[in-house]
CSV table of C-alpha atoms and ligand atoms in Angstrom, one decimal:
chain,number,residue,atom,x,y,z
K,1,UNK,CA,13.4,26.7,-11.8
K,2,UNK,CA,14.8,23.5,-11.0
K,3,UNK,CA,12.1,21.0,-11.1
K,4,UNK,CA,12.0,19.2,-6.7
K,5,UNK,CA,13.3,15.3,-7.4
K,6,UNK,CA,11.4,13.1,-5.2
K,7,UNK,CA,12.2,10.9,-2.9
K,8,UNK,CA,10.0,7.8,-3.3
K,9,UNK,CA,10.9,5.9,0.0
K,10,UNK,CA,9.0,2.5,-0.4
K,11,UNK,CA,6.5,2.2,2.6
K,12,UNK,CA,7.8,-0.6,5.0
K,13,UNK,CA,11.7,1.2,4.4
K,14,UNK,CA,14.4,0.4,6.9
K,15,UNK,CA,14.5,3.3,9.0
K,16,UNK,CA,18.2,3.4,8.4
K,17,UNK,CA,17.3,4.7,5.1
K,18,UNK,CA,14.6,7.1,6.4
K,19,UNK,CA,16.9,8.4,8.9
K,20,UNK,CA,19.2,9.4,6.2
K,21,UNK,CA,16.9,10.5,3.3
K,22,UNK,CA,13.7,11.0,4.9
K,23,UNK,CA,11.4,14.1,4.5
K,24,UNK,CA,14.9,15.0,2.1
K,25,UNK,CA,14.9,16.7,-1.4
K,26,UNK,CA,17.4,18.5,-3.4
K,27,UNK,CA,16.1,21.8,-2.6
K,28,UNK,CA,14.4,24.0,-5.6
K,29,UNK,CA,16.4,26.9,-6.2
K,30,UNK,CA,20.0,24.8,-6.7
K,31,UNK,CA,20.1,21.2,-6.3
K,32,UNK,CA,21.9,22.4,-2.6
K,33,UNK,CA,21.1,17.9,-1.6
K,34,UNK,CA,21.2,19.4,2.2
K,35,UNK,CA,18.1,21.4,3.4
K,36,UNK,CA,18.5,25.4,3.5
K,37,UNK,CA,17.8,27.0,6.1
K,38,UNK,CA,15.3,29.4,5.2
K,39,UNK,CA,16.0,32.7,8.1
K,40,UNK,CA,12.4,34.9,7.1
K,41,UNK,CA,9.8,35.6,8.7
K,42,UNK,CA,7.5,36.6,6.6
K,43,UNK,CA,7.1,36.1,2.3
K,44,UNK,CA,6.6,38.3,-0.4
K,45,UNK,CA,2.5,38.5,-1.6
K,46,UNK,CA,2.9,38.8,-5.6
K,47,UNK,CA,-0.9,40.5,-4.8
K,48,UNK,CA,-2.3,40.7,-1.2
K,49,UNK,CA,-3.3,37.1,0.0
K,50,UNK,CA,-1.4,35.4,-3.3
K,51,UNK,CA,1.5,33.4,-3.1
K,52,UNK,CA,3.1,30.8,-3.5
K,53,UNK,CA,1.6,29.0,0.0
K,54,UNK,CA,4.1,30.5,3.3
K,55,UNK,CA,2.2,33.2,4.6
K,56,UNK,CA,4.1,33.8,7.9
K,57,UNK,CA,6.8,32.1,9.3
K,58,UNK,CA,5.0,30.9,12.6
K,59,UNK,CA,2.8,29.3,10.3
K,60,UNK,CA,5.0,27.9,7.7
K,61,UNK,CA,8.5,27.2,7.7
K,62,UNK,CA,10.2,25.1,4.5
K,63,UNK,CA,12.8,24.3,6.7
K,64,UNK,CA,10.6,23.1,9.4
K,65,UNK,CA,8.7,21.6,7.1
K,66,UNK,CA,11.3,18.9,5.8
K,67,UNK,CA,12.1,18.1,9.6
K,68,UNK,CA,8.1,17.9,10.3
K,69,UNK,CA,8.0,15.4,7.2
K,70,UNK,CA,11.0,13.5,8.5
K,71,UNK,CA,9.9,12.9,11.5
K,72,UNK,CA,6.5,11.8,10.6
K,73,UNK,CA,8.0,8.9,8.4
K,74,UNK,CA,10.2,8.0,11.6
K,75,UNK,CA,7.5,6.7,13.5
K,76,UNK,CA,5.1,5.5,10.4
K,77,UNK,CA,2.5,8.9,10.9
K,78,UNK,CA,0.9,11.2,8.3
K,79,UNK,CA,2.0,14.4,9.5
K,80,UNK,CA,4.4,16.0,12.2
K,81,UNK,CA,4.6,18.8,14.4
K,82,UNK,CA,7.1,20.1,15.9
K,83,UNK,CA,7.8,22.4,18.8
K,84,UNK,CA,10.5,25.0,20.4
K,85,UNK,CA,10.4,22.3,23.1
K,86,UNK,CA,9.4,18.9,24.1
K,87,UNK,CA,7.7,20.7,27.1
K,88,UNK,CA,6.1,22.9,24.2
K,89,UNK,CA,4.6,19.6,22.5
K,90,UNK,CA,3.1,18.0,25.2
K,91,UNK,CA,1.2,21.5,26.4
K,92,UNK,CA,-0.1,21.4,22.4
K,93,UNK,CA,-1.5,17.6,22.8
K,94,UNK,CA,-3.1,19.0,26.7
K,95,UNK,CA,-4.3,22.4,24.4
K,96,UNK,CA,-7.1,19.6,22.4
K,97,UNK,CA,-8.6,19.3,26.1
K,98,UNK,CA,-11.3,21.0,27.5
K,99,UNK,CA,-11.9,22.4,31.6
K,100,UNK,CA,-13.1,19.4,33.4
K,101,UNK,CA,-12.4,16.7,31.1
K,102,UNK,CA,-9.6,13.6,33.1
K,103,UNK,CA,-6.4,12.3,32.2
K,104,UNK,CA,-4.8,8.8,33.3
K,105,UNK,CA,-1.3,9.5,33.4
K,106,UNK,CA,0.9,6.8,34.2
K,107,UNK,CA,2.7,7.7,37.6
K,108,UNK,CA,6.5,7.4,36.4
K,109,UNK,CA,7.0,10.2,33.9
K,110,UNK,CA,9.8,12.7,33.6
K,111,UNK,CA,9.7,15.4,36.3
K,112,UNK,CA,9.0,18.4,34.0
K,113,UNK,CA,5.9,16.4,32.6
K,114,UNK,CA,4.2,16.3,36.3
K,115,UNK,CA,4.8,19.9,36.2
K,116,UNK,CA,2.7,20.7,33.7
K,117,UNK,CA,0.3,18.6,34.5
K,118,UNK,CA,0.2,19.8,38.0
K,119,UNK,CA,0.9,23.0,38.0
K,120,UNK,CA,-0.3,24.9,34.5
K,121,UNK,CA,-2.9,22.1,33.0
K,122,UNK,CA,-4.6,21.4,36.9
K,123,UNK,CA,-4.4,25.2,37.7
K,124,UNK,CA,-5.5,27.0,34.9
K,125,UNK,CA,-6.7,24.6,31.9
K,126,UNK,CA,-9.3,23.0,34.8
K,127,UNK,CA,-8.0,19.6,33.8
K,128,UNK,CA,-8.3,16.7,35.9
K,129,UNK,CA,-5.4,13.9,36.0
K,130,UNK,CA,-5.2,10.7,37.7
K,131,UNK,CA,-2.0,8.8,38.4
K,132,UNK,CA,-1.7,5.1,37.8
K,133,UNK,CA,0.7,2.4,37.5
K,134,UNK,CA,-1.0,1.1,34.5
K,135,UNK,CA,1.4,-2.6,34.8
K,136,UNK,CA,-0.9,-3.2,37.8
K,137,UNK,CA,-3.6,-0.9,37.9
K,138,UNK,CA,-6.6,-2.0,35.4
K,139,UNK,CA,-7.0,1.4,33.7
K,140,UNK,CA,-11.0,1.0,32.4
K,141,UNK,CA,-11.6,0.7,36.6
K,142,UNK,CA,-9.8,4.6,36.4
K,143,UNK,CA,-12.2,5.7,33.0
K,144,UNK,CA,-14.9,8.4,34.2
K,145,UNK,CA,-17.7,9.6,31.4
K,146,UNK,CA,-14.9,12.6,31.3
K,147,UNK,CA,-11.6,10.8,30.9
K,148,UNK,CA,-11.1,12.1,27.7
K,149,UNK,CA,-6.7,11.3,27.4
K,150,UNK,CA,-4.7,8.7,28.2
K,151,UNK,CA,-1.0,9.2,28.7
K,152,UNK,CA,1.8,7.4,28.9
K,153,UNK,CA,5.9,7.1,28.6
K,154,UNK,CA,7.5,3.8,28.0
K,155,UNK,CA,10.1,3.6,28.7
K,156,UNK,CA,9.8,5.9,31.6
K,157,UNK,CA,11.9,8.8,32.7
K,158,UNK,CA,13.8,7.4,35.3
K,159,UNK,CA,12.2,4.4,36.8
K,160,UNK,CA,12.5,2.5,33.0
K,161,UNK,CA,9.3,1.7,33.8
K,162,UNK,CA,7.4,-0.3,30.2
K,163,UNK,CA,3.9,-0.7,29.8
K,164,UNK,CA,1.9,-2.4,26.8
K,165,UNK,CA,1.4,-0.4,24.2
K,166,UNK,CA,-1.3,-2.4,22.1
K,167,UNK,CA,-2.9,-3.5,25.0
K,168,UNK,CA,-3.5,0.3,26.4
K,169,UNK,CA,-4.6,1.6,22.8
K,170,UNK,CA,-7.1,-1.3,22.6
K,171,UNK,CA,-8.6,0.0,25.7
K,172,UNK,CA,-8.4,3.7,24.9
K,173,UNK,CA,-10.3,3.3,21.6
K,174,UNK,CA,-12.9,0.9,23.4
K,175,UNK,CA,-13.5,3.8,25.2
K,176,UNK,CA,-13.0,6.2,22.7
K,177,UNK,CA,-10.0,7.7,24.6
K,178,UNK,CA,-7.0,9.4,22.9
K,179,UNK,CA,-3.7,8.1,23.4
K,180,UNK,CA,-0.2,10.0,23.3
K,181,UNK,CA,3.0,8.3,23.9
K,182,UNK,CA,6.1,10.0,24.9
K,183,UNK,CA,9.1,8.3,22.7
K,184,UNK,CA,11.5,9.8,23.8
K,185,UNK,CA,13.3,7.6,25.8
K,186,UNK,CA,12.8,4.3,22.4
K,187,UNK,CA,13.0,6.7,19.6
K,188,UNK,CA,11.7,5.5,16.4
K,189,UNK,CA,14.5,3.0,15.8
K,190,UNK,CA,13.6,1.2,18.8
K,191,UNK,CA,10.5,1.3,19.1
K,192,UNK,CA,7.2,3.3,17.1
K,193,UNK,CA,3.6,3.6,19.0
K,194,UNK,CA,1.3,4.7,16.4
K,195,UNK,CA,1.5,1.3,14.9
K,196,UNK,CA,0.4,-0.2,18.2
K,197,UNK,CA,-2.4,2.3,17.8
K,198,UNK,CA,-2.1,5.0,19.6
K,199,UNK,CA,-2.2,8.3,18.7
K,200,UNK,CA,-0.2,10.7,19.0
K,201,UNK,CA,3.4,10.0,19.7
K,202,UNK,CA,5.7,13.0,21.1
K,203,UNK,CA,9.4,13.2,21.1
K,204,UNK,CA,11.7,15.8,23.3
K,205,UNK,CA,13.4,16.4,19.4
K,206,UNK,CA,16.4,17.9,22.5
K,207,UNK,CA,16.9,13.7,22.5
K,208,UNK,CA,18.2,11.4,20.5
K,209,UNK,CA,16.6,13.1,17.6
K,210,UNK,CA,19.3,14.9,17.5
K,211,UNK,CA,21.4,13.2,19.2
K,212,UNK,CA,24.2,16.5,19.9
K,213,UNK,CA,23.0,18.0,22.9
K,214,UNK,CA,22.9,21.9,21.1
K,215,UNK,CA,19.1,21.6,20.6
K,216,UNK,CA,16.1,22.4,23.7
K,217,UNK,CA,13.0,21.0,20.2
K,218,UNK,CA,10.1,18.5,20.7
K,219,UNK,CA,7.6,17.0,18.4
K,220,UNK,CA,3.6,15.8,18.0
K,221,UNK,CA,3.3,12.5,14.9
K,222,UNK,CA,-0.4,11.7,14.2
K,223,UNK,CA,-1.3,9.2,12.2
K,224,UNK,CA,-4.2,9.5,9.0
K,225,UNK,CA,-6.5,11.2,11.4
K,226,UNK,CA,-7.4,14.3,9.6
K,227,UNK,CA,-9.2,16.1,12.2
K,228,UNK,CA,-6.7,15.2,14.8
K,229,UNK,CA,-3.9,16.7,12.7
K,230,UNK,CA,-6.7,19.9,12.1
K,231,UNK,CA,-7.2,20.4,15.3
K,232,UNK,CA,-3.3,20.1,16.1
K,233,UNK,CA,-2.3,22.3,13.1
K,234,UNK,CA,-4.4,24.8,14.7
K,235,UNK,CA,-3.2,24.7,18.0
K,236,UNK,CA,0.8,24.9,16.8
K,237,UNK,CA,0.3,28.1,14.8
K,238,UNK,CA,-2.4,30.4,17.4
K,239,UNK,CA,0.4,29.4,20.2
K,240,UNK,CA,3.0,29.8,18.0
K,241,UNK,CA,5.5,27.8,19.9
K,242,UNK,CA,7.5,27.0,17.1
K,243,UNK,CA,11.7,25.7,16.4
K,244,UNK,CA,13.7,28.2,14.7
K,245,UNK,CA,14.6,27.4,11.0
K,246,UNK,CA,17.9,26.8,12.2
K,247,UNK,CA,17.1,24.5,15.3
K,248,UNK,CA,14.8,22.8,12.7
K,249,UNK,CA,18.4,22.5,10.7
K,250,UNK,CA,20.2,21.1,13.2
K,251,UNK,CA,17.9,18.6,14.1
K,252,UNK,CA,17.4,17.3,10.6
K,253,UNK,CA,21.1,16.8,10.1
K,254,UNK,CA,21.2,14.8,13.9
K,255,UNK,CA,18.0,12.5,12.0
K,256,UNK,CA,20.6,11.2,9.5
K,257,UNK,CA,22.4,9.4,11.8
K,258,UNK,CA,20.0,7.9,14.5
K,259,UNK,CA,20.5,4.5,12.5
K,260,UNK,CA,24.0,4.5,13.7
K,261,UNK,CA,23.6,6.2,16.9
K,262,UNK,CA,21.1,4.3,17.9
K,263,UNK,CA,22.5,1.1,17.4
K,264,UNK,CA,25.7,2.0,19.2
K,265,UNK,CA,23.7,3.6,22.6
K,266,UNK,CA,21.8,-0.3,21.9
K,267,UNK,CA,25.0,-2.0,22.8
K,268,UNK,CA,26.9,0.2,25.0
K,269,UNK,CA,23.5,0.4,27.1
K,270,UNK,CA,22.9,-3.5,27.5
K,271,UNK,CA,26.9,-4.3,28.0
K,272,UNK,CA,26.9,-1.3,31.0
K,273,UNK,CA,23.6,-2.5,32.4
K,274,UNK,CA,25.4,-6.0,32.7
K,275,UNK,CA,27.7,-4.4,34.1
K,276,UNK,CA,26.6,-2.6,36.7
K,277,UNK,CA,24.6,-5.7,37.2
K,278,UNK,CA,27.5,-7.6,37.9
K,279,UNK,CA,29.3,-4.6,40.7
K,280,UNK,CA,29.5,-5.3,44.5
K,281,UNK,CA,28.2,-1.2,44.9
K,282,UNK,CA,25.1,-1.3,43.3
K,283,UNK,CA,22.5,-2.6,44.8
K,284,UNK,CA,19.6,-3.5,41.4
K,285,UNK,CA,20.0,-1.9,38.1
K,286,UNK,CA,16.9,-1.1,35.4
K,287,UNK,CA,16.9,-1.3,31.9
K,288,UNK,CA,14.7,-3.0,30.3
K,289,UNK,CA,16.7,-5.5,28.0
K,290,UNK,CA,17.8,-7.5,31.3
K,291,UNK,CA,15.5,-10.8,31.6
K,292,UNK,CA,15.5,-9.8,35.3
K,293,UNK,CA,13.8,-6.1,34.3
K,294,UNK,CA,9.9,-6.2,35.6
K,295,UNK,CA,8.0,-5.4,32.3
K,296,UNK,CA,11.2,-7.2,30.4
K,297,UNK,CA,8.9,-9.1,28.0
K,298,UNK,CA,6.5,-6.6,27.2
K,299,UNK,CA,10.0,-3.8,26.0
K,300,UNK,CA,11.2,-7.6,23.7
K,301,UNK,CA,7.5,-7.5,22.6
K,302,UNK,CA,7.3,-3.7,21.2
K,303,UNK,CA,11.1,-2.7,21.1
K,304,UNK,CA,13.9,-2.9,18.2
K,305,UNK,CA,16.4,-2.4,21.2
K,306,UNK,CA,16.5,-1.2,24.5
K,307,UNK,CA,17.8,2.4,24.4
K,308,UNK,CA,21.2,3.9,26.4
K,309,UNK,CA,19.1,4.6,29.5
K,310,UNK,CA,20.0,3.1,32.5
K,311,UNK,CA,18.6,3.9,36.3
K,312,UNK,CA,20.2,1.7,39.4
K,313,UNK,CA,20.3,1.6,43.0
K,314,UNK,CA,23.5,2.7,44.4
K,315,UNK,CA,24.4,1.0,47.9
K,316,UNK,CA,25.4,4.2,49.5
K,317,UNK,CA,24.8,6.9,50.7
K,318,UNK,CA,24.3,10.2,49.0
K,319,UNK,CA,27.1,11.9,50.1
K,320,UNK,CA,29.2,8.6,48.2
K,321,UNK,CA,27.1,8.7,45.3
K,322,UNK,CA,28.0,12.6,44.7
K,323,UNK,CA,31.7,11.4,45.2
K,324,UNK,CA,31.8,9.0,42.4
K,325,UNK,CA,29.7,11.0,40.1
K,326,UNK,CA,32.7,13.5,41.1
K,327,UNK,CA,35.4,10.4,40.8
K,328,UNK,CA,34.0,10.1,36.6
K,329,UNK,CA,36.6,11.2,33.8
K,330,UNK,CA,34.0,10.9,30.7
K,331,UNK,CA,30.6,10.3,32.4
K,332,UNK,CA,29.2,14.5,33.1
K,333,UNK,CA,27.0,15.2,36.2
K,334,UNK,CA,24.2,16.8,34.1
K,335,UNK,CA,21.2,17.1,32.9
K,336,UNK,CA,19.4,15.6,30.0
K,337,UNK,CA,20.0,12.4,27.7
K,338,UNK,CA,19.4,10.5,24.5
K,339,UNK,CA,23.3,13.1,23.0
K,340,UNK,CA,26.5,11.5,22.0
K,341,UNK,CA,27.9,11.8,25.1
K,342,UNK,CA,27.9,9.8,28.5
K,343,UNK,CA,26.1,11.9,31.2
K,344,UNK,CA,25.0,11.0,34.7
K,345,UNK,CA,22.4,12.1,37.3
K,346,UNK,CA,20.5,11.8,40.4
K,347,UNK,CA,16.5,12.1,39.3
K,348,UNK,CA,15.7,13.1,43.1
K,349,UNK,CA,18.1,16.1,43.1
K,350,UNK,CA,18.0,17.0,39.7
K,351,UNK,CA,15.4,16.3,36.1
K,352,UNK,CA,12.7,15.1,39.2
K,353,UNK,CA,13.2,17.2,42.2
K,354,UNK,CA,10.1,19.1,40.9
K,355,UNK,CA,8.3,15.5,42.0
K,356,UNK,CA,10.0,15.0,45.5
K,357,UNK,CA,9.2,18.1,47.3
K,358,UNK,CA,5.5,18.4,45.3
K,359,UNK,CA,4.6,14.7,47.0
K,360,UNK,CA,1.9,15.0,44.0
K,361,UNK,CA,3.2,11.2,43.4
K,362,UNK,CA,5.3,8.3,44.9
K,363,UNK,CA,8.5,9.5,45.4
K,364,UNK,CA,11.9,8.6,43.4
K,365,UNK,CA,14.2,6.9,45.4
K,366,UNK,CA,17.6,9.4,46.9
K,367,UNK,CA,20.0,6.9,46.1
K,368,UNK,CA,18.7,6.3,42.6
K,369,UNK,CA,21.3,7.1,39.7
K,370,UNK,CA,20.2,7.6,36.3
K,371,UNK,CA,23.0,7.3,33.4
K,372,UNK,CA,22.7,7.9,29.5
K,373,UNK,CA,25.0,5.5,27.9
K,374,UNK,CA,26.7,7.9,25.1
K,375,UNK,CA,28.6,6.2,21.9
K,376,UNK,CA,32.0,6.3,23.9
K,377,UNK,CA,34.7,3.5,22.9
K,378,UNK,CA,32.6,0.9,25.5
K,379,UNK,CA,35.7,-0.3,27.6
K,380,UNK,CA,36.6,3.3,28.2
K,381,UNK,CA,33.3,3.8,29.8
K,382,UNK,CA,33.7,0.8,32.2
K,383,UNK,CA,36.5,1.6,33.3
K,384,UNK,CA,35.8,5.0,34.0
K,385,UNK,CA,32.2,3.4,36.4
K,386,UNK,CA,35.4,0.7,37.4
K,387,UNK,CA,37.8,3.5,39.0
K,388,UNK,CA,35.0,5.5,39.8
K,389,UNK,CA,33.2,3.1,42.1
K,390,UNK,CA,36.2,1.9,43.7
N,401,PLP,N1,9.8,14.3,28.3
N,401,PLP,C1,10.8,13.5,28.7
N,401,PLP,C2,10.5,11.7,28.6
N,401,PLP,C3,11.7,14.0,28.7
N,401,PLP,O1,13.0,13.3,29.6
N,401,PLP,C4,12.0,15.3,28.8
N,401,PLP,C5,13.3,16.0,28.9
N,401,PLP,O2,14.1,16.4,30.3
N,401,PLP,C6,11.2,16.3,27.8
N,401,PLP,C7,9.9,14.9,28.1
N,401,PLP,C8,10.9,17.5,27.8
N,401,PLP,O3,11.5,17.9,27.0
N,401,PLP,P1,11.6,19.4,26.5
N,401,PLP,O4,12.8,19.3,27.3
N,401,PLP,O5,12.7,19.6,25.1
N,401,PLP,O6,10.9,20.7,26.7
């Protein structure tokens, strides 16, 4: 058997290079440059309990291991864990807690995260959640003896609020509270929360990480904390919400172009945000890259780019907004984000309908529109918006 060649990436290697090579090693048997899809549910034992380190597909899979290694390198972490969806990865974080434990969470989060917290983890696992605005309220005021986790999303979905990761990590460390940051919108290309002292990074790999709108996946990445690694690994295997080898392969394939995709998302995002800001039918534009964004200074400090997510308030009624969306030819009206194609949606009616119906938190405005800017030609995208806004 040929020896596996080690790719020795330097620490602080450029993220574009990590995206192409991170975790990938030529196949042991054939030298295949791309990681094979190990489609197997079980592995042979030469004698009972004696195997090559692989026992059962839920517990170990070589394609998944390579994906996890790549994700860990991208986030400058020590270990990553791949899951079947972003939400199952989030559920694994919450499984670290005990009934009665208290969580402080950002008051603007992906609607599915609110639903997971309020409808599942509060009701079935006995967790207690306080939602606060990290930018205007003091976290310390909300910390009790039972506070075990601080849940951050930055930029948030859908209001694109940005919060100071280092500041929160410092308060959390002082109080021995675990921190998790959903880095789905930013991606490790634009922001690496572990470098600011956050304990766990969460991704819906469904989005920018995979980038082609053809997989549902999730991940957790942690730093050099062996006890936390052990607990997450145990939950990943015990609950079993692992991705298929084929999905791992697709995400690995997507990751290779993360660098150039994100560069284009960042460029197109900024140009479209500026275009919308100058348009008479738009009341306001929320984009962390605009100096008018409430936390632009924080974003400029901790992000390397502002991404392709833009939210804006349309001056018209819901009927007018629906008509505008219908007239678009390149933007597709659809949930999700982070793919190469441009998407548009109404958070109040689609991704965040739960938030408004549950009345558990501040409602999402009806005239808020969220777009995920793709990597198409920028002139075509602006022309599409311009024509539909007429
Ligand atoms: N986090 C964010 C910011 C999201 O936007 C989403 C989905 O839209 C999720 C998590 C959940 O991910 P998934 O749909 O892969 O379960």
